[in-house]
mmCIF file of C-alpha atoms in Angstrom:
data_model
loop_
_atom_site.group_PDB
_atom_site.id
_atom_site.type_symbol
_atom_site.label_atom_id
_atom_site.label_comp_id
_atom_site.label_asym_id
_atom_site.label_seq_id
_atom_site.Cartn_x
_atom_site.Cartn_y
_atom_site.Cartn_z
ATOM 1 C CA UNK A 1 -23.767 17.180 -11.233
ATOM 2 C CA UNK A 2 -22.797 15.875 -7.797
ATOM 3 C CA UNK A 3 -20.771 18.235 -5.639
ATOM 4 C CA UNK A 4 -19.309 17.841 -2.155
ATOM 5 C CA UNK A 5 -21.974 18.564 0.420
ATOM 6 C CA UNK A 6 -20.245 17.294 3.563
ATOM 7 C CA UNK A 7 -16.892 16.145 4.919
ATOM 8 C CA UNK A 8 -15.741 12.544 5.226
ATOM 9 C CA UNK A 9 -13.967 11.589 8.440
ATOM 10 C CA UNK A 10 -11.910 8.494 9.138
ATOM 11 C CA UNK A 11 -12.909 7.220 12.571
ATOM 12 C CA UNK A 12 -11.008 3.929 12.652
ATOM 13 C CA UNK A 13 -7.846 2.753 10.907
ATOM 14 C CA UNK A 14 -5.875 -0.412 11.388
ATOM 15 C CA UNK A 15 -3.799 -3.000 9.591
ATOM 16 C CA UNK A 16 -2.314 -6.435 10.077
ATOM 17 C CA UNK A 17 1.423 -7.107 10.339
ATOM 18 C CA UNK A 18 2.819 -7.553 6.834
ATOM 19 C CA UNK A 19 4.163 -11.038 6.060
ATOM 20 C CA UNK A 20 6.599 -12.265 3.437
ATOM 21 C CA UNK A 21 4.920 -13.991 0.531
ATOM 22 C CA UNK A 22 5.465 -17.667 -0.079
ATOM 23 C CA UNK A 23 7.356 -18.444 3.102
ATOM 24 C CA UNK A 24 6.131 -16.006 5.711
ATOM 25 C CA UNK A 25 3.411 -15.516 8.313
ATOM 26 C CA UNK A 26 0.443 -15.948 6.015
ATOM 27 C CA UNK A 27 1.684 -18.548 3.541
ATOM 28 C CA UNK A 28 -1.247 -20.810 4.485
ATOM 29 C CA UNK A 29 -3.711 -18.080 5.497
ATOM 30 C CA UNK A 30 -6.490 -17.174 3.105
ATOM 31 C CA UNK A 31 -6.768 -13.511 2.125
ATOM 32 C CA UNK A 32 -10.441 -13.401 3.122
ATOM 33 C CA UNK A 33 -9.378 -14.431 6.630
ATOM 34 C CA UNK A 34 -6.935 -11.511 6.728
ATOM 35 C CA UNK A 35 -9.581 -9.115 5.435
ATOM 36 C CA UNK A 36 -12.132 -10.280 7.997
ATOM 37 C CA UNK A 37 -9.660 -9.740 10.828
ATOM 38 C CA UNK A 38 -8.836 -6.225 9.609
ATOM 39 C CA UNK A 39 -12.512 -5.324 9.212
ATOM 40 C CA UNK A 40 -13.448 -6.659 12.631
ATOM 41 C CA UNK A 41 -10.548 -4.815 14.249
ATOM 42 C CA UNK A 42 -11.592 -1.544 12.619
ATOM 43 C CA UNK A 43 -15.183 -2.053 13.775
ATOM 44 C CA UNK A 44 -13.933 -2.739 17.304
ATOM 45 C CA UNK A 45 -12.425 0.765 17.325
ATOM 46 C CA UNK A 46 -15.920 2.269 16.930
ATOM 47 C CA UNK A 47 -17.992 0.238 19.425
ATOM 48 C CA UNK A 48 -20.864 2.757 19.463
ATOM 49 C CA UNK A 49 -21.405 2.519 15.708
ATOM 50 C CA UNK A 50 -24.475 0.604 14.578
ATOM 51 C CA UNK A 51 -23.139 -1.691 11.810
ATOM 52 C CA UNK A 52 -26.501 -1.405 10.059
ATOM 53 C CA UNK A 53 -25.597 2.208 9.279
ATOM 54 C CA UNK A 54 -22.763 1.063 7.008
ATOM 55 C CA UNK A 55 -23.728 1.474 3.361
ATOM 56 C CA UNK A 56 -20.953 -0.441 1.618
ATOM 57 C CA UNK A 57 -17.531 -2.041 1.980
ATOM 58 C CA UNK A 58 -15.079 -1.073 -0.754
ATOM 59 C CA UNK A 59 -11.982 -3.268 -0.844
ATOM 60 C CA UNK A 60 -8.892 -2.853 -2.983
ATOM 61 C CA UNK A 61 -7.142 -5.916 -4.415
ATOM 62 C CA UNK A 62 -4.611 -6.015 -7.258
ATOM 63 C CA UNK A 63 -5.310 -9.548 -8.447
ATOM 64 C CA UNK A 64 -8.873 -10.372 -7.383
ATOM 65 C CA UNK A 65 -8.972 -14.000 -8.443
ATOM 66 C CA UNK A 66 -8.484 -17.438 -6.904
ATOM 67 C CA UNK A 67 -8.609 -17.261 -3.121
ATOM 68 C CA UNK A 68 -9.159 -13.500 -3.292
ATOM 69 C CA UNK A 69 -11.708 -13.603 -6.086
ATOM 70 C CA UNK A 70 -15.509 -13.976 -5.979
ATOM 71 C CA UNK A 71 -15.875 -10.320 -4.904
ATOM 72 C CA UNK A 72 -13.795 -10.669 -1.735
ATOM 73 C CA UNK A 73 -15.267 -7.405 -0.423
ATOM 74 C CA UNK A 74 -18.731 -8.878 -0.116
ATOM 75 C CA UNK A 75 -17.384 -12.196 1.163
ATOM 76 C CA UNK A 76 -15.349 -10.340 3.784
ATOM 77 C CA UNK A 77 -18.293 -8.207 4.894
ATOM 78 C CA UNK A 78 -20.486 -11.266 5.421
ATOM 79 C CA UNK A 79 -17.796 -13.300 7.182
ATOM 80 C CA UNK A 80 -16.946 -10.313 9.398
ATOM 81 C CA UNK A 81 -20.495 -10.527 10.783
ATOM 82 C CA UNK A 82 -21.848 -7.369 9.208
ATOM 83 C CA UNK A 83 -25.596 -7.196 8.516
ATOM 84 C CA UNK A 84 -26.719 -8.501 5.137
ATOM 85 C CA UNK A 85 -27.749 -4.946 4.290
ATOM 86 C CA UNK A 86 -24.081 -3.922 3.982
ATOM 87 C CA UNK A 87 -22.843 -4.130 0.402
ATOM 88 C CA UNK A 88 -19.408 -5.028 -0.865
ATOM 89 C CA UNK A 89 -17.406 -4.201 -3.987
ATOM 90 C CA UNK A 90 -13.839 -5.086 -4.930
ATOM 91 C CA UNK A 91 -11.819 -2.473 -6.840
ATOM 92 C CA UNK A 92 -8.550 -2.799 -8.704
ATOM 93 C CA UNK A 93 -6.018 -0.066 -9.447
ATOM 94 C CA UNK A 94 -3.072 -2.372 -8.835
ATOM 95 C CA UNK A 95 -0.815 -0.846 -6.158
ATOM 96 C CA UNK A 96 -3.217 2.057 -5.594
ATOM 97 C CA UNK A 97 -6.244 -0.199 -5.042
ATOM 98 C CA UNK A 98 -6.340 0.387 -1.280
ATOM 99 C CA UNK A 99 -6.106 4.180 -1.447
ATOM 100 C CA UNK A 100 -8.644 4.157 -4.299
ATOM 101 C CA UNK A 101 -11.027 2.207 -2.054
ATOM 102 C CA UNK A 102 -10.634 4.927 0.590
ATOM 103 C CA UNK A 103 -11.161 7.671 -1.991
ATOM 104 C CA UNK A 104 -14.320 6.004 -3.299
ATOM 105 C CA UNK A 105 -15.698 5.485 0.207
ATOM 106 C CA UNK A 106 -14.969 9.095 1.145
ATOM 107 C CA UNK A 107 -16.515 10.412 -2.057
ATOM 108 C CA UNK A 108 -19.771 8.502 -1.485
ATOM 109 C CA UNK A 109 -20.018 10.355 1.814
ATOM 110 C CA UNK A 110 -18.819 13.719 0.518
ATOM 111 C CA UNK A 111 -21.539 13.858 -2.155
ATOM 112 C CA UNK A 112 -24.209 12.824 0.347
ATOM 113 C CA UNK A 113 -24.902 9.329 -0.967
ATOM 114 C CA UNK A 114 -23.796 7.501 2.203
ATOM 115 C CA UNK A 115 -23.210 8.181 5.884
ATOM 116 C CA UNK A 116 -20.834 5.358 6.889
ATOM 117 C CA UNK A 117 -18.524 3.271 4.712
ATOM 118 C CA UNK A 118 -15.768 0.699 5.106
ATOM 119 C CA UNK A 119 -12.624 1.101 3.016
ATOM 120 C CA UNK A 120 -10.062 -1.678 2.981
ATOM 121 C CA UNK A 121 -7.362 -3.463 1.038
ATOM 122 C CA UNK A 122 -6.127 -7.048 0.958
ATOM 123 C CA UNK A 123 -3.571 -9.077 -0.962
ATOM 124 C CA UNK A 124 -2.099 -12.528 -0.629
ATOM 125 C CA UNK A 125 0.865 -12.769 -2.950
ATOM 126 C CA UNK A 126 1.444 -16.196 -1.414
ATOM 127 C CA UNK A 127 -1.790 -17.528 -2.889
ATOM 128 C CA UNK A 128 -2.196 -15.341 -5.971
ATOM 129 C CA UNK A 129 1.119 -14.405 -7.596
ATOM 130 C CA UNK A 130 2.071 -11.178 -9.338
ATOM 131 C CA UNK A 131 0.226 -11.190 -12.635
ATOM 132 C CA UNK A 132 -2.423 -13.580 -11.394
ATOM 133 C CA UNK A 133 -2.839 -17.278 -12.008
ATOM 134 C CA UNK A 134 -3.365 -17.011 -15.759
ATOM 135 C CA UNK A 135 -1.861 -13.843 -17.264
ATOM 136 C CA UNK A 136 -3.235 -13.111 -20.728
ATOM 137 C CA UNK A 137 -2.214 -9.963 -22.586
ATOM 138 C CA UNK A 138 -4.116 -8.602 -25.552
ATOM 139 C CA UNK A 139 -2.212 -9.099 -28.821
ATOM 140 C CA UNK A 140 -3.107 -5.485 -29.627
ATOM 141 C CA UNK A 141 -0.585 -4.363 -27.012
ATOM 142 C CA UNK A 142 2.243 -5.563 -29.243
ATOM 143 C CA UNK A 143 0.994 -3.905 -32.414
ATOM 144 C CA UNK A 144 2.339 -0.473 -31.439
ATOM 145 C CA UNK A 145 5.682 0.209 -29.782
ATOM 146 C CA UNK A 146 4.045 2.874 -27.621
ATOM 147 C CA UNK A 147 1.901 0.232 -25.920
ATOM 148 C CA UNK A 148 4.502 -2.436 -25.262
ATOM 149 C CA UNK A 149 5.281 -0.954 -21.842
ATOM 150 C CA UNK A 150 1.972 -2.363 -20.620
ATOM 151 C CA UNK A 151 3.548 -5.811 -20.935
ATOM 152 C CA UNK A 152 6.773 -4.917 -19.128
ATOM 153 C CA UNK A 153 7.547 -6.503 -15.806
ATOM 154 C CA UNK A 154 7.659 -3.910 -13.041
ATOM 155 C CA UNK A 155 11.386 -4.418 -12.547
ATOM 156 C CA UNK A 156 12.103 -3.474 -16.142
ATOM 157 C CA UNK A 157 10.121 -0.255 -15.730
ATOM 158 C CA UNK A 158 12.300 0.543 -12.709
ATOM 159 C CA UNK A 159 15.405 -0.011 -14.841
ATOM 160 C CA UNK A 160 13.992 2.380 -17.450
ATOM 161 C CA UNK A 161 13.376 4.998 -14.764
ATOM 162 C CA UNK A 162 16.861 4.579 -13.275
ATOM 163 C CA UNK A 163 18.343 4.983 -16.740
ATOM 164 C CA UNK A 164 16.299 8.036 -17.742
ATOM 165 C CA UNK A 165 16.503 9.840 -14.377
ATOM 166 C CA UNK A 166 20.144 8.832 -13.828
ATOM 167 C CA UNK A 167 19.658 7.096 -10.476
ATOM 168 C CA UNK A 168 22.829 5.240 -9.549
ATOM 169 C CA UNK A 169 23.088 1.761 -8.063
ATOM 170 C CA UNK A 170 24.896 3.244 -5.071
ATOM 171 C CA UNK A 171 22.074 5.696 -4.364
ATOM 172 C CA UNK A 172 19.483 2.932 -4.714
ATOM 173 C CA UNK A 173 21.291 0.691 -2.244
ATOM 174 C CA UNK A 174 21.761 3.541 0.234
ATOM 175 C CA UNK A 175 18.034 4.305 -0.005
ATOM 176 C CA UNK A 176 17.208 0.648 0.646
ATOM 177 C CA UNK A 177 19.500 0.505 3.669
ATOM 178 C CA UNK A 178 17.848 3.587 5.140
ATOM 179 C CA UNK A 179 14.419 2.002 4.672
ATOM 180 C CA UNK A 180 15.489 -0.957 6.816
ATOM 181 C CA UNK A 181 17.170 1.300 9.401
ATOM 182 C CA UNK A 182 14.052 3.410 9.848
ATOM 183 C CA UNK A 183 11.743 0.394 9.984
ATOM 184 C CA UNK A 184 13.839 -1.332 12.636
ATOM 185 C CA UNK A 185 14.036 1.873 14.690
ATOM 186 C CA UNK A 186 10.246 2.292 14.471
ATOM 187 C CA UNK A 187 9.675 -1.296 15.620
ATOM 188 C CA UNK A 188 12.078 -0.826 18.513
ATOM 189 C CA UNK A 189 10.320 2.404 19.537
ATOM 190 C CA UNK A 190 6.862 0.815 19.299
ATOM 191 C CA UNK A 191 5.685 3.269 16.672
ATOM 192 C CA UNK A 192 3.606 0.687 14.799
ATOM 193 C CA UNK A 193 1.549 -0.443 17.783
ATOM 194 C CA UNK A 194 -1.270 2.083 17.355
ATOM 195 C CA UNK A 195 -1.859 1.142 13.716
ATOM 196 C CA UNK A 196 -1.308 -2.606 14.102
ATOM 197 C CA UNK A 197 -3.794 -5.386 14.822
ATOM 198 C CA UNK A 198 -2.076 -8.647 15.846
ATOM 199 C CA UNK A 199 -3.094 -11.752 13.931
ATOM 200 C CA UNK A 200 -3.325 -15.282 15.293
ATOM 201 C CA UNK A 201 -1.784 -17.747 12.867
ATOM 202 C CA UNK A 202 -3.158 -21.289 12.881
ATOM 203 C CA UNK A 203 -0.558 -23.770 11.676
ATOM 204 C CA UNK A 204 -1.296 -27.369 10.790
ATOM 205 C CA UNK A 205 1.779 -29.543 11.314
ATOM 206 C CA UNK A 206 1.658 -33.171 10.119
ATOM 207 C CA UNK A 207 3.041 -35.857 12.403
ATOM 208 C CA UNK A 208 4.554 -38.334 9.953
ATOM 209 C CA UNK A 209 4.868 -41.013 12.605
ATOM 210 C CA UNK A 210 1.212 -41.035 13.651
ATOM 211 C CA UNK A 211 -0.445 -39.543 10.581
ATOM 212 C CA UNK A 212 -2.154 -36.961 12.784
ATOM 213 C CA UNK A 213 -2.311 -33.216 12.262
ATOM 214 C CA UNK A 214 -1.172 -31.021 15.138
ATOM 215 C CA UNK A 215 -2.669 -27.566 15.380
ATOM 216 C CA UNK A 216 -0.402 -24.777 16.595
ATOM 217 C CA UNK A 217 -1.314 -21.164 17.234
ATOM 218 C CA UNK A 218 0.979 -18.153 17.353
ATOM 219 C CA UNK A 219 0.325 -14.432 17.504
ATOM 220 C CA UNK A 220 2.190 -12.168 15.085
ATOM 221 C CA UNK A 221 2.392 -8.481 15.902
ATOM 222 C CA UNK A 222 5.313 -7.010 13.931
ATOM 223 C CA UNK A 223 6.106 -6.718 10.245
ATOM 224 C CA UNK A 224 8.178 -9.614 8.986
ATOM 225 C CA UNK A 225 10.294 -7.844 6.396
ATOM 226 C CA UNK A 226 12.856 -5.576 8.117
ATOM 227 C CA UNK A 227 16.289 -7.176 8.367
ATOM 228 C CA UNK A 228 18.889 -6.272 10.973
ATOM 229 C CA UNK A 229 21.657 -7.760 8.866
ATOM 230 C CA UNK A 230 21.088 -5.419 5.921
ATOM 231 C CA UNK A 231 24.283 -3.585 4.950
ATOM 232 C CA UNK A 232 25.631 -1.635 2.009
ATOM 233 C CA UNK A 233 28.208 -4.361 1.490
ATOM 234 C CA UNK A 234 25.528 -7.053 1.366
ATOM 235 C CA UNK A 235 23.273 -5.013 -0.896
ATOM 236 C CA UNK A 236 26.204 -4.308 -3.198
ATOM 237 C CA UNK A 237 26.812 -8.017 -3.743
ATOM 238 C CA UNK A 238 23.327 -8.653 -5.123
ATOM 239 C CA UNK A 239 23.077 -9.068 -8.873
ATOM 240 C CA UNK A 240 20.575 -7.167 -11.021
ATOM 241 C CA UNK A 241 17.567 -9.319 -11.824
ATOM 242 C CA UNK A 242 15.590 -7.347 -14.402
ATOM 243 C CA UNK A 243 18.145 -6.116 -16.946
ATOM 244 C CA UNK A 244 21.768 -6.891 -17.761
ATOM 245 C CA UNK A 245 24.483 -4.209 -17.527
ATOM 246 C CA UNK A 246 25.799 -5.368 -20.918
ATOM 247 C CA UNK A 247 24.191 -6.785 -24.045
ATOM 248 C CA UNK A 248 25.371 -10.042 -25.689
ATOM 249 C CA UNK A 249 28.036 -8.118 -27.630
ATOM 250 C CA UNK A 250 29.506 -6.661 -24.447
ATOM 251 C CA UNK A 251 28.124 -3.168 -25.019
ATOM 252 C CA UNK A 252 26.892 -1.310 -21.925
ATOM 253 C CA UNK A 253 23.111 -1.048 -21.740
ATOM 254 C CA UNK A 254 22.928 1.750 -19.183
ATOM 255 C CA UNK A 255 20.768 -0.535 -17.068
ATOM 256 C CA UNK A 256 21.350 -3.345 -14.572
ATOM 257 C CA UNK A 257 21.094 -1.499 -11.246
ATOM 258 C CA UNK A 258 17.790 -2.805 -9.828
ATOM 259 C CA UNK A 259 18.166 -5.776 -7.474
ATOM 260 C CA UNK A 260 16.037 -7.722 -5.040
ATOM 261 C CA UNK A 261 17.629 -5.674 -2.272
ATOM 262 C CA UNK A 262 16.588 -2.255 -3.579
ATOM 263 C CA UNK A 263 13.104 -3.367 -4.651
ATOM 264 C CA UNK A 264 9.960 -3.762 -2.571
ATOM 265 C CA UNK A 265 9.281 -7.146 -1.015
ATOM 266 C CA UNK A 266 6.413 -9.298 -2.263
ATOM 267 C CA UNK A 267 4.061 -9.587 0.668
ATOM 268 C CA UNK A 268 0.736 -10.536 2.234
ATOM 269 C CA UNK A 269 -1.398 -8.154 4.267
ATOM 270 C CA UNK A 270 -4.638 -6.275 4.882
ATOM 271 C CA UNK A 271 -5.861 -2.977 6.260
ATOM 272 C CA UNK A 272 -9.268 -1.416 6.965
ATOM 273 C CA UNK A 273 -10.740 1.982 7.780
ATOM 274 C CA UNK A 274 -14.171 3.258 8.836
ATOM 275 C CA UNK A 275 -15.283 6.472 7.130
ATOM 276 C CA UNK A 276 -18.235 8.543 8.348
ATOM 277 C CA UNK A 277 -20.049 11.814 7.753
ATOM 278 C CA UNK A 278 -20.186 14.546 10.394
ATOM 279 C CA UNK A 279 -23.814 13.642 11.046
ATOM 280 C CA UNK A 280 -22.886 9.999 11.644
ATOM 281 C CA UNK A 281 -20.002 11.058 13.874
ATOM 282 C CA UNK A 282 -22.420 12.999 16.082
ATOM 283 C CA UNK A 283 -25.196 10.394 15.927
ATOM 284 C CA UNK A 284 -22.978 7.521 17.072
ATOM 285 C CA UNK A 285 -20.567 9.459 19.283
ATOM 286 C CA UNK A 286 -17.543 8.660 17.117
ATOM 287 C CA UNK A 287 -14.126 10.270 17.421
ATOM 288 C CA UNK A 288 -12.730 11.417 14.068
ATOM 289 C CA UNK A 289 -9.059 10.615 13.520
ATOM 290 C CA UNK A 290 -8.602 12.374 10.188
ATOM 291 C CA UNK A 291 -10.439 14.186 7.411
ATOM 292 C CA UNK A 292 -10.163 12.990 3.827
ATOM 293 C CA UNK A 293 -8.909 16.041 1.945
ATOM 294 C CA UNK A 294 -8.057 15.239 -1.666
ATOM 295 C CA UNK A 295 -7.172 12.517 -4.142
ATOM 296 C CA UNK A 296 -5.759 12.552 -7.655
ATOM 297 C CA UNK A 297 -4.664 10.013 -10.209
ATOM 298 C CA UNK A 298 -2.605 10.727 -13.309
ATOM 299 C CA UNK A 299 -1.498 8.565 -16.210
ATOM 300 C CA UNK A 300 2.110 8.304 -17.423
ATOM 301 C CA UNK A 301 3.863 6.178 -20.074
ATOM 302 C CA UNK A 302 3.550 2.514 -19.019
ATOM 303 C CA UNK A 303 7.253 1.754 -19.533
ATOM 304 C CA UNK A 304 8.180 4.330 -16.866
ATOM 305 C CA UNK A 305 5.207 3.788 -14.587
ATOM 306 C CA UNK A 306 7.344 4.486 -11.515
ATOM 307 C CA UNK A 307 7.271 8.242 -12.108
ATOM 308 C CA UNK A 308 3.493 8.388 -11.631
ATOM 309 C CA UNK A 309 3.650 10.304 -8.327
ATOM 310 C CA UNK A 310 5.537 13.122 -10.077
ATOM 311 C CA UNK A 311 2.263 13.981 -11.794
ATOM 312 C CA UNK A 312 -0.211 13.000 -9.073
ATOM 313 C CA UNK A 313 1.392 14.755 -6.095
ATOM 314 C CA UNK A 314 1.250 18.362 -7.403
ATOM 315 C CA UNK A 315 -2.362 17.846 -8.448
ATOM 316 C CA UNK A 316 -3.351 16.485 -5.016
ATOM 317 C CA UNK A 317 -1.612 19.377 -3.276
ATOM 318 C CA UNK A 318 -3.420 21.886 -5.498
ATOM 319 C CA UNK A 319 -6.804 20.323 -4.777
ATOM 320 C CA UNK A 320 -6.043 20.375 -1.044
ATOM 321 C CA UNK A 321 -4.972 24.017 -1.199
ATOM 322 C CA UNK A 322 -1.639 23.315 0.480
ATOM 323 C CA UNK A 323 2.023 23.068 -0.477
ATOM 324 C CA UNK A 324 4.610 20.340 -0.034
ATOM 325 C CA UNK A 325 5.958 22.254 2.970
ATOM 326 C CA UNK A 326 2.628 21.710 4.743
ATOM 327 C CA UNK A 327 2.990 17.925 4.662
ATOM 328 C CA UNK A 328 4.082 16.497 8.006
ATOM 329 C CA UNK A 329 4.023 12.825 6.991
ATOM 330 C CA UNK A 330 4.417 11.258 3.549
ATOM 331 C CA UNK A 331 4.040 7.583 2.745
ATOM 332 C CA UNK A 332 5.697 7.236 -0.660
ATOM 333 C CA UNK A 333 5.396 3.598 -1.611
ATOM 334 C CA UNK A 334 8.859 2.226 -2.256
ATOM 335 C CA UNK A 335 8.045 -0.001 -5.211
ATOM 336 C CA UNK A 336 11.697 0.419 -6.138
ATOM 337 C CA UNK A 337 14.421 2.646 -4.787
ATOM 338 C CA UNK A 338 15.037 3.795 -8.363
ATOM 339 C CA UNK A 339 11.560 5.208 -8.877
ATOM 340 C CA UNK A 340 11.285 6.606 -5.342
ATOM 341 C CA UNK A 341 14.490 8.584 -5.818
ATOM 342 C CA UNK A 342 13.466 9.674 -9.315
ATOM 343 C CA UNK A 343 10.175 11.008 -7.931
ATOM 344 C CA UNK A 344 11.809 12.875 -5.065
ATOM 345 C CA UNK A 345 14.606 14.333 -7.173
ATOM 346 C CA UNK A 346 12.315 15.355 -10.030
ATOM 347 C CA UNK A 347 9.899 17.084 -7.668
ATOM 348 C CA UNK A 348 12.858 18.858 -6.047
ATOM 349 C CA UNK A 349 13.833 20.263 -9.440
ATOM 350 C CA UNK A 350 10.319 21.674 -9.806
ATOM 351 C CA UNK A 351 10.349 23.344 -6.397
ATOM 352 C CA UNK A 352 8.058 20.739 -4.823
ATOM 353 C CA UNK A 353 10.418 19.649 -2.073
ATOM 354 C CA UNK A 354 9.348 16.792 0.166
ATOM 355 C CA UNK A 355 11.268 16.877 3.444
ATOM 356 C CA UNK A 356 13.221 13.620 3.408
ATOM 357 C CA UNK A 357 12.853 13.234 7.185
ATOM 358 C CA UNK A 358 9.070 13.228 6.711
ATOM 359 C CA UNK A 359 9.045 10.772 3.799
ATOM 360 C CA UNK A 360 8.581 7.218 5.086
ATOM 361 C CA UNK A 361 9.830 8.087 8.584
ATOM 362 C CA UNK A 362 9.106 4.499 9.696
ATOM 363 C CA UNK A 363 10.638 2.909 6.611
ATOM 364 C CA UNK A 364 8.880 1.837 3.453
ATOM 365 C CA UNK A 365 8.022 -1.089 1.235
ATOM 366 C CA UNK A 366 11.647 -2.110 0.645
ATOM 367 C CA UNK A 367 11.847 -3.032 4.337
ATOM 368 C CA UNK A 368 8.228 -3.422 5.416
ATOM 369 C CA UNK A 369 6.835 -5.111 2.316
ATOM 370 C CA UNK A 370 4.292 -4.276 -0.362
ATOM 371 C CA UNK A 371 1.105 -6.374 -0.430
ATOM 372 C CA UNK A 372 -0.038 -4.653 -3.633
ATOM 373 C CA UNK A 373 -3.769 -3.884 -3.353
ATOM 374 C CA UNK A 374 -3.595 -3.674 0.442
ATOM 375 C CA UNK A 375 -0.767 -1.137 0.567
ATOM 376 C CA UNK A 376 -2.879 1.998 0.134
ATOM 377 C CA UNK A 377 -5.168 1.109 3.041
ATOM 378 C CA UNK A 378 -2.227 0.018 5.172
ATOM 379 C CA UNK A 379 -0.255 3.177 4.556
ATOM 380 C CA UNK A 380 -3.330 5.345 5.163
ATOM 381 C CA UNK A 381 -3.459 3.836 8.643
ATOM 382 C CA UNK A 382 0.248 4.597 9.006
ATOM 383 C CA UNK A 383 -0.257 8.250 8.067
ATOM 384 C CA UNK A 384 -3.227 8.698 10.398
ATOM 385 C CA UNK A 385 -1.568 7.209 13.461
ATOM 386 C CA UNK A 386 1.770 8.803 12.629
ATOM 387 C CA UNK A 387 0.180 12.242 12.531
ATOM 388 C CA UNK A 388 -1.617 11.607 15.797
ATOM 389 C CA UNK A 389 1.561 10.451 17.507
ATOM 390 C CA UNK A 390 3.663 13.374 16.280
ATOM 391 C CA UNK A 391 1.017 16.100 16.291
ATOM 392 C CA UNK A 392 1.361 16.736 12.564
ATOM 393 C CA UNK A 393 -1.503 18.132 10.502
ATOM 394 C CA UNK A 394 -1.341 16.939 6.893
ATOM 395 C CA UNK A 395 -0.213 13.597 5.535
ATOM 396 C CA UNK A 396 -0.104 11.978 2.122
ATOM 397 C CA UNK A 397 -0.202 8.461 0.702
ATOM 398 C CA UNK A 398 1.226 8.203 -2.800
ATOM 399 C CA UNK A 399 2.438 5.506 -5.150
ATOM 400 C CA UNK A 400 3.191 4.532 -8.699
ATOM 401 C CA UNK A 401 0.828 2.107 -10.400
ATOM 402 C CA UNK A 402 1.434 -0.635 -12.929
ATOM 403 C CA UNK A 403 0.542 0.095 -16.588
ATOM 404 C CA UNK A 404 1.437 3.744 -16.050
ATOM 405 C CA UNK A 405 -0.362 5.676 -13.330
ATOM 406 C CA UNK A 406 0.372 7.634 -10.196
ATOM 407 C CA UNK A 407 -1.990 8.233 -7.271
ATOM 408 C CA UNK A 408 -1.905 10.546 -4.263
ATOM 409 C CA UNK A 409 -4.311 11.031 -1.382
ATOM 410 C CA UNK A 410 -4.081 13.710 1.313
ATOM 411 C CA UNK A 411 -5.450 13.407 4.851
ATOM 412 C CA UNK A 412 -5.710 15.937 7.681
ATOM 413 C CA UNK A 413 -5.482 15.032 11.354
ATOM 414 C CA UNK A 414 -8.455 16.290 13.365
#
């Protein structure tokens, strides 16, 4: 039985600015191009590392098909200029794909099977939509009521959570507003600069008069999602999009509070990290940024998938040997305000209190965006650089996962 024989240290961590799907920065940018840029930027942070020492590249992606299919991890490793000896594998745990990639990379090192690994995440929701290009659900899902939640849209699961955990529309909108406020304040203060790698967008603009294509370049270096015009009044005017407040007979459903404004944005993005053993750190003169401490995943009923972190967080804390009070930075993915509030309030009731000032201090997915399989890697970079900037010790990345899971990973600044 394999047991931990050494520590795994993160020696580089970066991400691209997050773009809005369909109409934003990366609407015409391939996901493998984003992944390559993130990988190359991470490698540039460890210039003394011999790339031949890298065992494997593990890349999270929620819908690994189309432009982000064909094992994008291996494609990205080759296109990033890594030696042919470096492997590549794409992993999928939906929204937790990126943090799962980091966990898998760290574990390969911790059990002594590798010395240096790349962990990354990428998603283009512009090119591959939620659900993929050809969703196909097993008929067996619909044979038992207990399984039907697997087929629910994520918004409906958020409505179920809001209903069961009694999260009001007003509280959801206030949470969303605060996400934008914090994100805008962080941008203004330059807090994202350390974790961010700018990306050069190449735009092809047709000249209808001449029939020629004009190439234009622009550098993007901030997240596209945060909106200065967000207000409680504006959020309050948005209609629910996943469930109606009343049924066809006019009877109240107890649902109808989840809107586009208090849900995460669909997005494009990528992030990458370099993980190394202590021996590799010494051999190549690397500077560790953080130690990978613990990771847990727990299953929950699919129809209320948003509560997943309620189960995963206590388990991750126990494995790490710390308490919630020891956490100095928490990235709780804001899939929906409803589930984020349900998680926080439920944990409060169990004595696992997450300091609200330390939860998404730079805003979350409602403002910054949520590029699905990339989010875990992106938010790991946020935790690492946030801890370094503030002098904190422990940080956590946690999220709910479609089909009923929760994941949590804990890192320690070194």
